[in-house]
Amino acid sequence: MSRILRIDTSSRTDGSFSRDLTDAFMEKWLQRRPNDQVVVRDLAAAPLPHIADVTIKGYYTPADQMDASLRAATALSDLLIHELRAADILVLSVPMYNFSIPSALKAWIDQIVRIGHTFSYDGKGFNGLLPGKRAYVLIAYGAGGYLDGGPFAGADFVQPYLKFLLNFLGIADVTFIPIEATTADPATIAANARKARALIDAAVAAASLRAAA
Ligand SMILES: Cc1cc2nc3c(=O)[nH]c(=O)nc-3n(C[C@H](O)[C@H](O)[C@H](O)COP(=O)(O)O)c2cc1C
């Protein structure tokens, strides 16, 4: 049994390609692994606050020097980190907004990337403190040309950023499942949806093989 943390970030609830893709991924996954437990955090339905001055002070204050106000300011970060630590598998559902990730997801990242909790610094280098986890990132791009070295590949600040960030936290095993050109004509969308479904099938089959090994 694995514990999965699913994080939705599209502001759209109806007709969201990233949510639909993630639904399809979860359905396939749970067909193969029905006993896995899923926790869902929907950052559009329940947006997180941006970190504030006092939150940052709390991040950099040693545990034995925290006062009540610093503890209160970092309580949400504590909870979100606990939720992430408890997961074996992270499933991120991400639309491209302005060539990058939605601010709702960035707000979550700013709450969970925390020195001494999810990464450390020893004076020479950084170490991720979340090893042994796997991440699947399902991305919807409105335009085409970002994937497979296309003409907009250099404008994709979603995959490189999330790959770097997850690796930074120690999550080395990251699989991206993208769909592009979600704003194109219906035939293009259908063809791209088929490609994305094939990637889901391959990712879930690979995970099952690993679990059986
Ligand atoms: C605020 C906003 C910004 C967007 N910026 C981009 C962009 O920079 N590049 C792009 O290809 N599509 C962009 N799009 C289109 C979305 O990536 C596309 O509609 C995608 O399907 C959104 O994911 P969703 O369907 O899960 O909501 C943007 C859409 C919105 C709402």
Tab-separated table of C-alpha atoms and ligand atoms in Angstrom:
chain	number	residue	atom	x	y	z
A	1	MET	CA	0.000	0.000	0.000
A	2	SER	CA	1.307	3.434	-0.965
A	3	ARG	CA	0.115	6.835	0.125
A	4	ILE	CA	-0.514	9.316	-2.650
A	5	LEU	CA	-0.773	13.073	-2.270
A	6	ARG	CA	-2.640	14.592	-5.218
A	7	ILE	CA	-2.376	18.350	-5.642
A	8	ASP	CA	-4.691	20.173	-8.052
A	9	THR	CA	-3.776	23.670	-9.120
A	10	SER	CA	-5.898	24.708	-12.107
A	11	SER	CA	-8.266	27.572	-11.340
A	12	ARG	CA	-10.702	25.886	-13.711
A	13	THR	CA	-12.960	23.266	-12.251
A	14	ASP	CA	-14.987	22.452	-15.395
A	15	GLY	CA	-13.149	21.578	-18.589
A	16	SER	CA	-9.717	21.552	-16.989
A	17	PHE	CA	-7.328	19.405	-19.015
A	18	SER	CA	-4.835	19.050	-16.173
A	19	ARG	CA	-7.560	17.898	-13.776
A	20	ASP	CA	-9.047	15.517	-16.374
A	21	LEU	CA	-5.612	14.085	-17.130
A	22	THR	CA	-4.938	13.606	-13.438
A	23	ASP	CA	-8.348	11.963	-12.953
A	24	ALA	CA	-7.439	9.533	-15.762
A	25	PHE	CA	-4.047	8.886	-14.162
A	26	MET	CA	-5.585	8.209	-10.744
A	27	GLU	CA	-8.259	5.948	-12.217
A	28	LYS	CA	-5.636	3.830	-14.007
A	29	TRP	CA	-3.408	3.798	-10.967
A	30	LEU	CA	-6.155	2.691	-8.592
A	31	GLN	CA	-7.316	-0.022	-11.001
A	32	ARG	CA	-3.879	-1.565	-10.587
A	33	ARG	CA	-3.366	-0.633	-6.939
A	34	PRO	CA	-6.809	-0.367	-5.344
A	35	ASN	CA	-5.475	-0.371	-1.785
A	36	ASP	CA	-3.405	2.776	-2.206
A	37	GLN	CA	-4.610	5.721	-0.138
A	38	VAL	CA	-5.162	9.094	-1.771
A	39	VAL	CA	-5.176	12.499	-0.092
A	40	VAL	CA	-6.325	15.356	-2.327
A	41	ARG	CA	-5.338	18.973	-1.834
A	42	ASP	CA	-7.088	21.356	-4.206
A	43	LEU	CA	-5.206	24.649	-4.196
A	44	ALA	CA	-7.861	26.409	-6.257
A	45	ALA	CA	-10.753	25.375	-4.010
A	46	ALA	CA	-8.737	26.152	-0.878
A	47	PRO	CA	-5.986	28.640	-1.783
A	48	LEU	CA	-3.031	28.968	0.538
A	49	PRO	CA	-1.823	32.321	1.871
A	50	HIS	CA	1.466	33.718	0.671
A	51	ILE	CA	4.244	33.504	3.205
A	52	ALA	CA	4.605	36.687	5.258
A	53	ASP	CA	7.464	38.411	7.072
A	54	VAL	CA	6.688	36.522	10.282
A	55	THR	CA	6.545	33.189	8.384
A	56	ILE	CA	10.065	33.721	7.080
A	57	LYS	CA	11.283	34.696	10.567
A	58	GLY	CA	9.774	31.426	11.790
A	59	TYR	CA	11.513	29.446	9.053
A	60	TYR	CA	14.915	30.733	10.187
A	61	THR	CA	14.377	30.586	13.947
A	62	PRO	CA	15.756	27.495	15.755
A	63	ALA	CA	12.994	25.271	17.180
A	64	ASP	CA	13.950	25.989	20.805
A	65	GLN	CA	13.646	29.750	20.245
A	66	MET	CA	10.213	29.779	18.588
A	67	ASP	CA	7.597	31.891	20.380
A	68	ALA	CA	3.828	31.612	20.032
A	69	SER	CA	3.570	34.062	17.145
A	70	LEU	CA	6.310	32.317	15.126
A	71	ARG	CA	4.737	28.934	15.828
A	72	ALA	CA	1.364	30.233	14.627
A	73	ALA	CA	2.934	31.725	11.488
A	74	THR	CA	4.594	28.430	10.552
A	75	ALA	CA	1.752	26.093	11.582
A	76	LEU	CA	0.396	25.827	8.030
A	77	SER	CA	3.871	25.067	6.695
A	78	ASP	CA	4.236	22.374	9.392
A	79	LEU	CA	0.946	20.811	8.331
A	80	LEU	CA	1.706	20.873	4.597
A	81	ILE	CA	5.190	19.434	5.143
A	82	HIS	CA	3.712	16.707	7.333
A	83	GLU	CA	1.219	15.896	4.561
A	84	LEU	CA	4.030	15.739	1.990
A	85	ARG	CA	6.316	13.653	4.218
A	86	ALA	CA	3.504	11.164	4.801
A	87	ALA	CA	3.139	10.575	1.053
A	88	ASP	CA	5.106	7.982	-0.896
A	89	ILE	CA	3.957	9.413	-4.193
A	90	LEU	CA	3.245	13.003	-5.152
A	91	VAL	CA	0.852	13.653	-8.041
A	92	LEU	CA	0.907	17.259	-9.245
A	93	SER	CA	-1.752	18.522	-11.626
A	94	VAL	CA	-0.474	21.683	-13.305
A	95	PRO	CA	-1.711	24.068	-16.018
A	96	MET	CA	0.816	26.328	-17.707
A	97	TYR	CA	0.058	29.942	-16.767
A	98	ASN	CA	2.195	32.598	-18.415
A	99	PHE	CA	4.910	30.094	-19.288
A	100	SER	CA	5.212	28.933	-15.692
A	101	ILE	CA	3.205	27.396	-12.849
A	102	PRO	CA	0.034	28.872	-11.318
A	103	SER	CA	0.610	31.144	-8.328
A	104	ALA	CA	-1.576	28.765	-6.287
A	105	LEU	CA	1.116	26.106	-6.693
A	106	LYS	CA	3.911	28.581	-6.010
A	107	ALA	CA	2.192	29.486	-2.720
A	108	TRP	CA	2.280	25.772	-1.762
A	109	ILE	CA	5.945	25.515	-2.776
A	110	ASP	CA	6.825	28.527	-0.609
A	111	GLN	CA	5.142	26.786	2.344
A	112	ILE	CA	6.873	23.411	1.901
A	113	VAL	CA	10.409	24.340	0.838
A	114	ARG	CA	11.891	25.000	4.254
A	115	ILE	CA	15.405	24.764	5.615
A	116	GLY	CA	15.871	22.033	8.202
A	117	HIS	CA	12.591	20.416	7.206
A	118	THR	CA	12.650	19.612	3.498
A	119	PHE	CA	16.216	20.628	2.641
A	120	SER	CA	19.396	21.326	4.549
A	121	TYR	CA	22.538	23.371	3.942
A	122	ASP	CA	25.842	22.285	5.467
A	123	GLY	CA	27.918	25.312	4.481
A	124	LYS	CA	29.030	23.673	1.243
A	125	GLY	CA	25.925	22.423	-0.444
A	126	PHE	CA	22.241	21.641	-0.222
A	127	ASN	CA	20.686	18.309	0.613
A	128	GLY	CA	17.110	17.280	-0.090
A	129	LEU	CA	15.388	15.790	2.927
A	130	LEU	CA	12.588	13.980	1.071
A	131	PRO	CA	14.350	10.983	-0.463
A	132	GLY	CA	12.569	7.812	-1.521
A	133	LYS	CA	9.507	9.488	-2.955
A	134	ARG	CA	8.313	9.523	-6.534
A	135	ALA	CA	6.474	12.319	-8.349
A	136	TYR	CA	4.164	12.358	-11.340
A	137	VAL	CA	3.470	15.765	-12.864
A	138	LEU	CA	0.539	16.091	-15.265
A	139	ILE	CA	0.742	19.323	-17.232
A	140	ALA	CA	-1.667	21.088	-19.611
A	141	TYR	CA	-0.225	23.591	-22.096
A	142	GLY	CA	-2.589	25.815	-24.072
A	143	ALA	CA	-0.322	26.169	-27.102
A	144	GLY	CA	1.697	23.562	-28.966
A	145	GLY	CA	5.441	23.477	-29.582
A	146	TYR	CA	6.757	23.098	-26.020
A	147	LEU	CA	7.411	19.353	-26.189
A	148	ASP	CA	9.962	17.199	-28.003
A	149	GLY	CA	12.293	20.114	-28.745
A	150	GLY	CA	9.519	22.147	-30.432
A	151	PRO	CA	9.871	25.857	-31.241
A	152	PHE	CA	8.550	26.903	-27.786
A	153	ALA	CA	10.664	24.423	-25.797
A	154	GLY	CA	12.709	27.309	-24.387
A	155	ALA	CA	9.537	28.979	-23.107
A	156	ASP	CA	8.572	26.003	-20.950
A	157	PHE	CA	9.391	27.096	-17.413
A	158	VAL	CA	7.075	24.473	-15.942
A	159	GLN	CA	8.948	21.204	-16.446
A	160	PRO	CA	12.523	22.475	-15.860
A	161	TYR	CA	11.467	24.371	-12.741
A	162	LEU	CA	9.461	21.545	-11.190
A	163	LYS	CA	12.132	18.981	-12.044
A	164	PHE	CA	14.828	21.115	-10.411
A	165	LEU	CA	12.702	21.915	-7.381
A	166	LEU	CA	11.590	18.320	-6.728
A	167	ASN	CA	15.173	17.077	-7.203
A	168	PHE	CA	16.345	19.810	-4.800
A	169	LEU	CA	14.040	18.357	-2.143
A	170	GLY	CA	15.423	14.876	-2.761
A	171	ILE	CA	12.623	13.644	-5.005
A	172	ALA	CA	14.778	12.305	-7.814
A	173	ASP	CA	12.220	10.126	-9.559
A	174	VAL	CA	9.973	12.532	-11.495
A	175	THR	CA	7.763	11.556	-14.441
A	176	PHE	CA	6.118	14.252	-16.566
A	177	ILE	CA	2.889	13.517	-18.406
A	178	PRO	CA	2.031	16.506	-20.597
A	179	ILE	CA	-0.768	17.420	-22.941
A	180	GLU	CA	-0.161	20.371	-25.233
A	181	ALA	CA	-2.282	22.514	-27.553
A	182	THR	CA	-5.366	22.305	-25.343
A	183	THR	CA	-6.688	25.430	-27.079
A	184	ALA	CA	-6.297	23.941	-30.572
A	185	ASP	CA	-9.011	22.466	-32.817
A	186	PRO	CA	-10.925	19.392	-31.593
A	187	ALA	CA	-9.024	16.931	-33.827
A	188	THR	CA	-5.635	18.145	-32.527
A	189	ILE	CA	-6.894	18.026	-28.945
A	190	ALA	CA	-8.198	14.481	-29.423
A	191	ALA	CA	-4.883	13.333	-30.924
A	192	ASN	CA	-2.890	14.961	-28.108
A	193	ALA	CA	-5.226	13.514	-25.481
A	194	ARG	CA	-4.576	10.041	-26.940
A	195	LYS	CA	-0.816	10.653	-26.671
A	196	ALA	CA	-1.190	11.750	-23.051
A	197	ARG	CA	-3.340	8.698	-22.243
A	198	ALA	CA	-0.620	6.477	-23.725
A	199	LEU	CA	1.927	8.157	-21.436
A	200	ILE	CA	-0.361	7.502	-18.468
A	201	ASP	CA	-0.709	3.827	-19.426
A	202	ALA	CA	3.071	3.505	-19.755
A	203	ALA	CA	3.771	5.272	-16.447
A	204	VAL	CA	1.247	3.193	-14.505
A	205	ALA	CA	2.430	-0.051	-16.121
A	206	ALA	CA	6.049	0.831	-15.257
A	207	ALA	CA	5.044	1.550	-11.650
A	208	SER	CA	3.249	-1.801	-11.417
A	209	LEU	CA	6.286	-3.642	-12.766
A	210	ARG	CA	8.472	-1.944	-10.170
A	211	ALA	CA	6.038	-2.785	-7.385
A	212	ALA	CA	6.007	-6.448	-8.488
A	213	ALA	CA	9.824	-6.664	-8.729
B	1	LIG	C1	-3.946	32.790	-16.776
B	1	LIG	C2	-3.602	31.870	-17.913
B	1	LIG	C3	-2.348	31.938	-18.487
B	1	LIG	C4	-2.006	31.076	-19.520
B	1	LIG	N1	-0.762	31.148	-20.046
B	1	LIG	C5	-0.401	30.274	-21.025
B	1	LIG	C6	0.920	30.280	-21.575
B	1	LIG	O1	1.791	31.029	-21.165
B	1	LIG	N2	1.209	29.397	-22.534
B	1	LIG	C7	0.307	28.511	-23.014
B	1	LIG	O2	0.642	27.707	-23.881
B	1	LIG	N3	-0.958	28.468	-22.505
B	1	LIG	C8	-1.323	29.329	-21.540
B	1	LIG	N4	-2.592	29.293	-21.018
B	1	LIG	C9	-3.508	28.259	-21.498
B	1	LIG	C10	-3.526	27.106	-20.521
B	1	LIG	O3	-2.225	26.573	-20.339
B	1	LIG	C11	-4.446	26.004	-21.047
B	1	LIG	O4	-5.755	26.527	-21.168
B	1	LIG	C12	-4.430	24.794	-20.146
B	1	LIG	O5	-5.310	23.831	-20.685
B	1	LIG	C13	-4.848	25.183	-18.729
B	1	LIG	O6	-4.966	24.044	-17.912
B	1	LIG	P1	-6.412	23.554	-17.454
B	1	LIG	O7	-7.110	23.144	-18.726
B	1	LIG	O8	-6.141	22.415	-16.558
B	1	LIG	O9	-7.100	24.681	-16.774
B	1	LIG	C14	-2.952	30.144	-19.992
B	1	LIG	C15	-4.212	30.098	-19.420
B	1	LIG	C16	-4.538	30.948	-18.397
B	1	LIG	C17	-5.909	30.850	-17.763
